mmCIF file of C-alpha atoms in Angstrom:
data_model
loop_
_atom_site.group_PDB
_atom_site.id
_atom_site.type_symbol
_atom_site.label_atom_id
_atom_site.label_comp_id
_atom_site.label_asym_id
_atom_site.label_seq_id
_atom_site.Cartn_x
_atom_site.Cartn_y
_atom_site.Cartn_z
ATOM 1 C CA UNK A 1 43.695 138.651 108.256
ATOM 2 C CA UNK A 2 41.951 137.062 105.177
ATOM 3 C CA UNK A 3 43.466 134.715 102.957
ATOM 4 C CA UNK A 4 45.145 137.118 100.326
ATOM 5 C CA UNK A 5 47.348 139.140 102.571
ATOM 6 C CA UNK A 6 48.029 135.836 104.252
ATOM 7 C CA UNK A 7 49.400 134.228 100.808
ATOM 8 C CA UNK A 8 50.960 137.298 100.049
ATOM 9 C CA UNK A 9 52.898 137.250 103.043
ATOM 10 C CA UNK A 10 53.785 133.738 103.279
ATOM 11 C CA UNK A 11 55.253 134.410 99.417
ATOM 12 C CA UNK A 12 57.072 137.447 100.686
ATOM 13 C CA UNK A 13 58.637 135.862 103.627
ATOM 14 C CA UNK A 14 59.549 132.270 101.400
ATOM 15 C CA UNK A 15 61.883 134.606 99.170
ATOM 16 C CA UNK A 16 63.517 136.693 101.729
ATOM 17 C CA UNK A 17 63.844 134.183 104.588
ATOM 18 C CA UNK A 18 65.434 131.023 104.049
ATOM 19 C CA UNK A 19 64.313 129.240 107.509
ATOM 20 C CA UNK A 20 60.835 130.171 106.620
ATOM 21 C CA UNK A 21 60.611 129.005 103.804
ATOM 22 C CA UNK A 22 62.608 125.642 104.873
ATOM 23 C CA UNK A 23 59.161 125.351 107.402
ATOM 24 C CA UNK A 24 57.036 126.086 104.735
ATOM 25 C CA UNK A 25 58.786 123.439 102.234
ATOM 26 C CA UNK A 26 57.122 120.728 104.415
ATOM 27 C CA UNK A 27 53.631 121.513 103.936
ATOM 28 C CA UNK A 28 53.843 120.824 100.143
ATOM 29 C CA UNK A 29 55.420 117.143 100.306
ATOM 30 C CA UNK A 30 53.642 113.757 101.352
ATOM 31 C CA UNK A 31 56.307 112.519 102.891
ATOM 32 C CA UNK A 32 55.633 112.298 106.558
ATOM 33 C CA UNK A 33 58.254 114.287 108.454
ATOM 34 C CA UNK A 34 58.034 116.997 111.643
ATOM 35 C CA UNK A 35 58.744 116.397 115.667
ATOM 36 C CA UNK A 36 56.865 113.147 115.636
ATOM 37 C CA UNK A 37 59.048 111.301 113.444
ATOM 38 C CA UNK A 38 62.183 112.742 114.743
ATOM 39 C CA UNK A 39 60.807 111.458 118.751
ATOM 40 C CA UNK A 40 60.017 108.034 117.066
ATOM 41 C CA UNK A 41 63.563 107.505 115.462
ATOM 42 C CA UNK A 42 65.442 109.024 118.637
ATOM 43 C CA UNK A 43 62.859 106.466 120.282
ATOM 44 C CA UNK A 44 64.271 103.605 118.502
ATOM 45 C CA UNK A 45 67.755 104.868 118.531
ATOM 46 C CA UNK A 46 67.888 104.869 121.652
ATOM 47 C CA UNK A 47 65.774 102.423 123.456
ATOM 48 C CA UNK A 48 64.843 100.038 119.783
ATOM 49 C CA UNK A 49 60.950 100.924 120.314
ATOM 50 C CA UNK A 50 59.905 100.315 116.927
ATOM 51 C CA UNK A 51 61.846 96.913 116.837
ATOM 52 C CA UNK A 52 60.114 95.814 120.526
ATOM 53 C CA UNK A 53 56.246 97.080 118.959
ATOM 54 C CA UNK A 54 56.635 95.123 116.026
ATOM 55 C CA UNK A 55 58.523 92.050 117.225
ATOM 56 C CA UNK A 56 55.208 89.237 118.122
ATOM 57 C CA UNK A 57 55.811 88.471 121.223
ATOM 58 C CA UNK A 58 53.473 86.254 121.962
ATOM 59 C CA UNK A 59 55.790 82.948 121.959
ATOM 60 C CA UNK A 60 58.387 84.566 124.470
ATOM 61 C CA UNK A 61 57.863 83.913 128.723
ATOM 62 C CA UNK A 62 56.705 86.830 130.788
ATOM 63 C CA UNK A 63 60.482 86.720 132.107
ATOM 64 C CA UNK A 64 61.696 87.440 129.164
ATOM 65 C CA UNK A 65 59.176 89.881 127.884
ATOM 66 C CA UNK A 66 60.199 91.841 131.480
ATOM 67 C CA UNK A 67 63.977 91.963 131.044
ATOM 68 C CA UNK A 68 63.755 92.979 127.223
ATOM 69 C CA UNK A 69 61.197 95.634 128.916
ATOM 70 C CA UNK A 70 64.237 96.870 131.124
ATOM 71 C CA UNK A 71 66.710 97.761 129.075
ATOM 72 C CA UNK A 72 63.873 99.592 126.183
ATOM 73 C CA UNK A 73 62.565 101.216 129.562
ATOM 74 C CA UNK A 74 66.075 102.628 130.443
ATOM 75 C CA UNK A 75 66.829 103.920 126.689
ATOM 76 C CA UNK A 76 63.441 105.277 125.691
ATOM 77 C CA UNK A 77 63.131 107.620 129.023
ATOM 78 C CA UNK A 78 66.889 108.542 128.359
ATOM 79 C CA UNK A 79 65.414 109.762 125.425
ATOM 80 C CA UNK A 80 62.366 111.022 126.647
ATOM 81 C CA UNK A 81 64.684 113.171 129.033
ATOM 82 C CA UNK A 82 67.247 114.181 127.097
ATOM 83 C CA UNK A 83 65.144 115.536 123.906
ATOM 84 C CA UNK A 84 61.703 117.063 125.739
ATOM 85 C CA UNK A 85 60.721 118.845 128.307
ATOM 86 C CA UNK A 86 57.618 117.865 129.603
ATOM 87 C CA UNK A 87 55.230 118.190 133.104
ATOM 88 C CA UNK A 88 52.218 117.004 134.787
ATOM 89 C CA UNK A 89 49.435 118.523 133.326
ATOM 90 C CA UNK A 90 47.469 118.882 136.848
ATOM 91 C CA UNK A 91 49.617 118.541 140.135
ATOM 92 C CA UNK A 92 49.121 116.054 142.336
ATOM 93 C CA UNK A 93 48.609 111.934 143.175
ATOM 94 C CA UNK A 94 46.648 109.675 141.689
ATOM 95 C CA UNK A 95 43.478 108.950 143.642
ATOM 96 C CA UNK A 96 43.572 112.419 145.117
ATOM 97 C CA UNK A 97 40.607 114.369 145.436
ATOM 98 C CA UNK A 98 40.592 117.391 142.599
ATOM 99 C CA UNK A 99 38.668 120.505 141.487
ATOM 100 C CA UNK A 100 38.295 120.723 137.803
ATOM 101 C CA UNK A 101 37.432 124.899 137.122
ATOM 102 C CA UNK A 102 34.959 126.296 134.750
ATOM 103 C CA UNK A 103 37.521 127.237 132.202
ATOM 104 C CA UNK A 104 39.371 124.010 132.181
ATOM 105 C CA UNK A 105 40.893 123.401 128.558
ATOM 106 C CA UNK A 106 39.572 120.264 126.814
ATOM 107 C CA UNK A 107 42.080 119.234 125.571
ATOM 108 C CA UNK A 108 44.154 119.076 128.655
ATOM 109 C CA UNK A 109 41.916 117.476 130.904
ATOM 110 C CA UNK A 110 39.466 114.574 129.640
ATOM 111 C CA UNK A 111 36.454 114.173 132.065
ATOM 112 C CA UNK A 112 35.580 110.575 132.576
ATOM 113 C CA UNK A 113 32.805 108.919 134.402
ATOM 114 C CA UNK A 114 29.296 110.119 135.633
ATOM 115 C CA UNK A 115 29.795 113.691 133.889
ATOM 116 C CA UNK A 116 26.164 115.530 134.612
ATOM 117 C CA UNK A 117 26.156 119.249 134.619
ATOM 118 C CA UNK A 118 28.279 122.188 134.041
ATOM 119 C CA UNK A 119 31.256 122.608 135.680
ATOM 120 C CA UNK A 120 33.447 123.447 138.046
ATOM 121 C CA UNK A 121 33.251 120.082 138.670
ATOM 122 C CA UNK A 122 34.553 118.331 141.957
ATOM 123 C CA UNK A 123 36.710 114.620 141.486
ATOM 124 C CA UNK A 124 39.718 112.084 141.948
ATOM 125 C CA UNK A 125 43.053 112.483 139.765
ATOM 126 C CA UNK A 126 43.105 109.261 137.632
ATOM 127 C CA UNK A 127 46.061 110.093 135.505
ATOM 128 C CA UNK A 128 47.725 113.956 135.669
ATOM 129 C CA UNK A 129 48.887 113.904 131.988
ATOM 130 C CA UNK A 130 51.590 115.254 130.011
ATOM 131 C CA UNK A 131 52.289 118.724 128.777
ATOM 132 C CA UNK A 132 55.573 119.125 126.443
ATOM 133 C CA UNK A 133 57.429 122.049 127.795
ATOM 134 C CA UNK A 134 59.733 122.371 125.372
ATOM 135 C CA UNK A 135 61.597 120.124 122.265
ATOM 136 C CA UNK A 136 64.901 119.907 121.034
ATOM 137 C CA UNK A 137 64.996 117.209 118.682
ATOM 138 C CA UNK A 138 67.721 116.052 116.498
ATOM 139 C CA UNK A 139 67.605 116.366 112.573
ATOM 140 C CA UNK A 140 66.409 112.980 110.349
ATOM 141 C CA UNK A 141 68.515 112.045 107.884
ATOM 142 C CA UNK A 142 66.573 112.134 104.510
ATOM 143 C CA UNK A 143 66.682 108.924 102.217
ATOM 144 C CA UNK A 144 66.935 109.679 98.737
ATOM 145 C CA UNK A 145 63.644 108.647 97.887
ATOM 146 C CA UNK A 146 63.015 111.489 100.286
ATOM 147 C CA UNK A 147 60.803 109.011 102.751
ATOM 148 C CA UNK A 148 61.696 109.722 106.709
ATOM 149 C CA UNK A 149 64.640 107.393 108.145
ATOM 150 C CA UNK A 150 63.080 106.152 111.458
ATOM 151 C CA UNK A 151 66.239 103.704 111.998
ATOM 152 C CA UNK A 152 68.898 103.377 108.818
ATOM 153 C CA UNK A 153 69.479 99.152 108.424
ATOM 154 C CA UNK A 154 72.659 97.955 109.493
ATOM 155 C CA UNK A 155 75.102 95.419 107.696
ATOM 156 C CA UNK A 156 78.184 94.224 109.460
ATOM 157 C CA UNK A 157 81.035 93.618 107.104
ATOM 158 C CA UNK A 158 83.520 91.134 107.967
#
C-alpha cells in the first residue's frame, strides 16, 4: 500500500475510532511512554528495581548486597509472572547439544563463537532466551507535565 492510502486511512480511522486514534496519539509526543515503561514501573512497584540499579553499592558487604537481592528477586519475578507471558525461545538445557536450521530467525537466536559457513549449523545451548507470549500491563499514571511516572515519590505525614 503506498504512503497516501496509508495516511488516508490512518486519518479515517483517528476520527471514527477512538482506541485508534488513542494508539496513534503516542507517536506524535516525546514523552517516552508504551509497554516498556509500564514493565519498568510495575518493576519497581513491585520488587524497587530502579531504586536497587541506582543505589551505589559499592560500600555495602556481599551479605548484604545478597539479602537486599532476595527480597527484589521475589517482587520483580512476581511481576515478571503476573504481567507477561513469556517462554524459552529454543527448548532444552544449557550445555546441550543443538541444531540451529537454515531458516532460523536472527533475531531469536544469536550465533556465537567459531561461526564459518552457512547453516544449518550443529552446537551447544548457551542460553535458550526469552520470547514474550503475551502482555497485560497495567496503565501509568500521567504527571501533568505529561512525563511517564515510573514510581510517584512518597511523603509520610505525621
Amino acid at each position: 500500500m503506498n504512503r497516501f492510502w496509508l495516511a488516508l486511512r490512518t486519518f479515517w480511522r483517528t476520527l471514527t475510532e477512538a482506541d485508534f486514534a488513542a494508539r496513534v496519539e503516542p507517536l506524535f509526543s516525546d514523552r517516552p511512554s508504551g509497554p516498556d515503561l509500564r514493565i519498568l514501573a510495575v518493576l519497581q512497584r513491585d520488587g524497587r528495581l530502579v531504586d536497587f540499579l541506582e543505589e551505589d553499592i559499592d560500600a555495602y558487604a556481599d551479605a548484604q548486597i545478597g539479602a537486599a537481592v532476595r527480597d527484589i528477586h521475589r517482587g520483580c519475578r512476581k511481576t515478571l509472572h503476573e504481567y507477561l507471558t513469556i517462554e524459552p525461545i529454543l527448548p532444552g538445557e544449557e550445555e546441550s547439544p543443538v541444531r540451529v536450521p537454515a531458516d532460523f530467525d536472527p533475531a531469536a537466536v544469536r550465533l556465537i563463537g567459531n561461526v564459518d559457513g552457512s547453516p544449518p549449523f550443529q552446537g551447544v545451548l548457551k542460553h535458550h532466551g526469552w520470547r514474550v507470549r503475551s502482555v497485560h500491563l497495567p496503565v501509568l499514571p500521567v504527571a501533568r507535565d505529561d512525563s511517564s511516572v515510573l514510581s510517584p515519590a512518597e511523603v509520610e505525614i505525621p
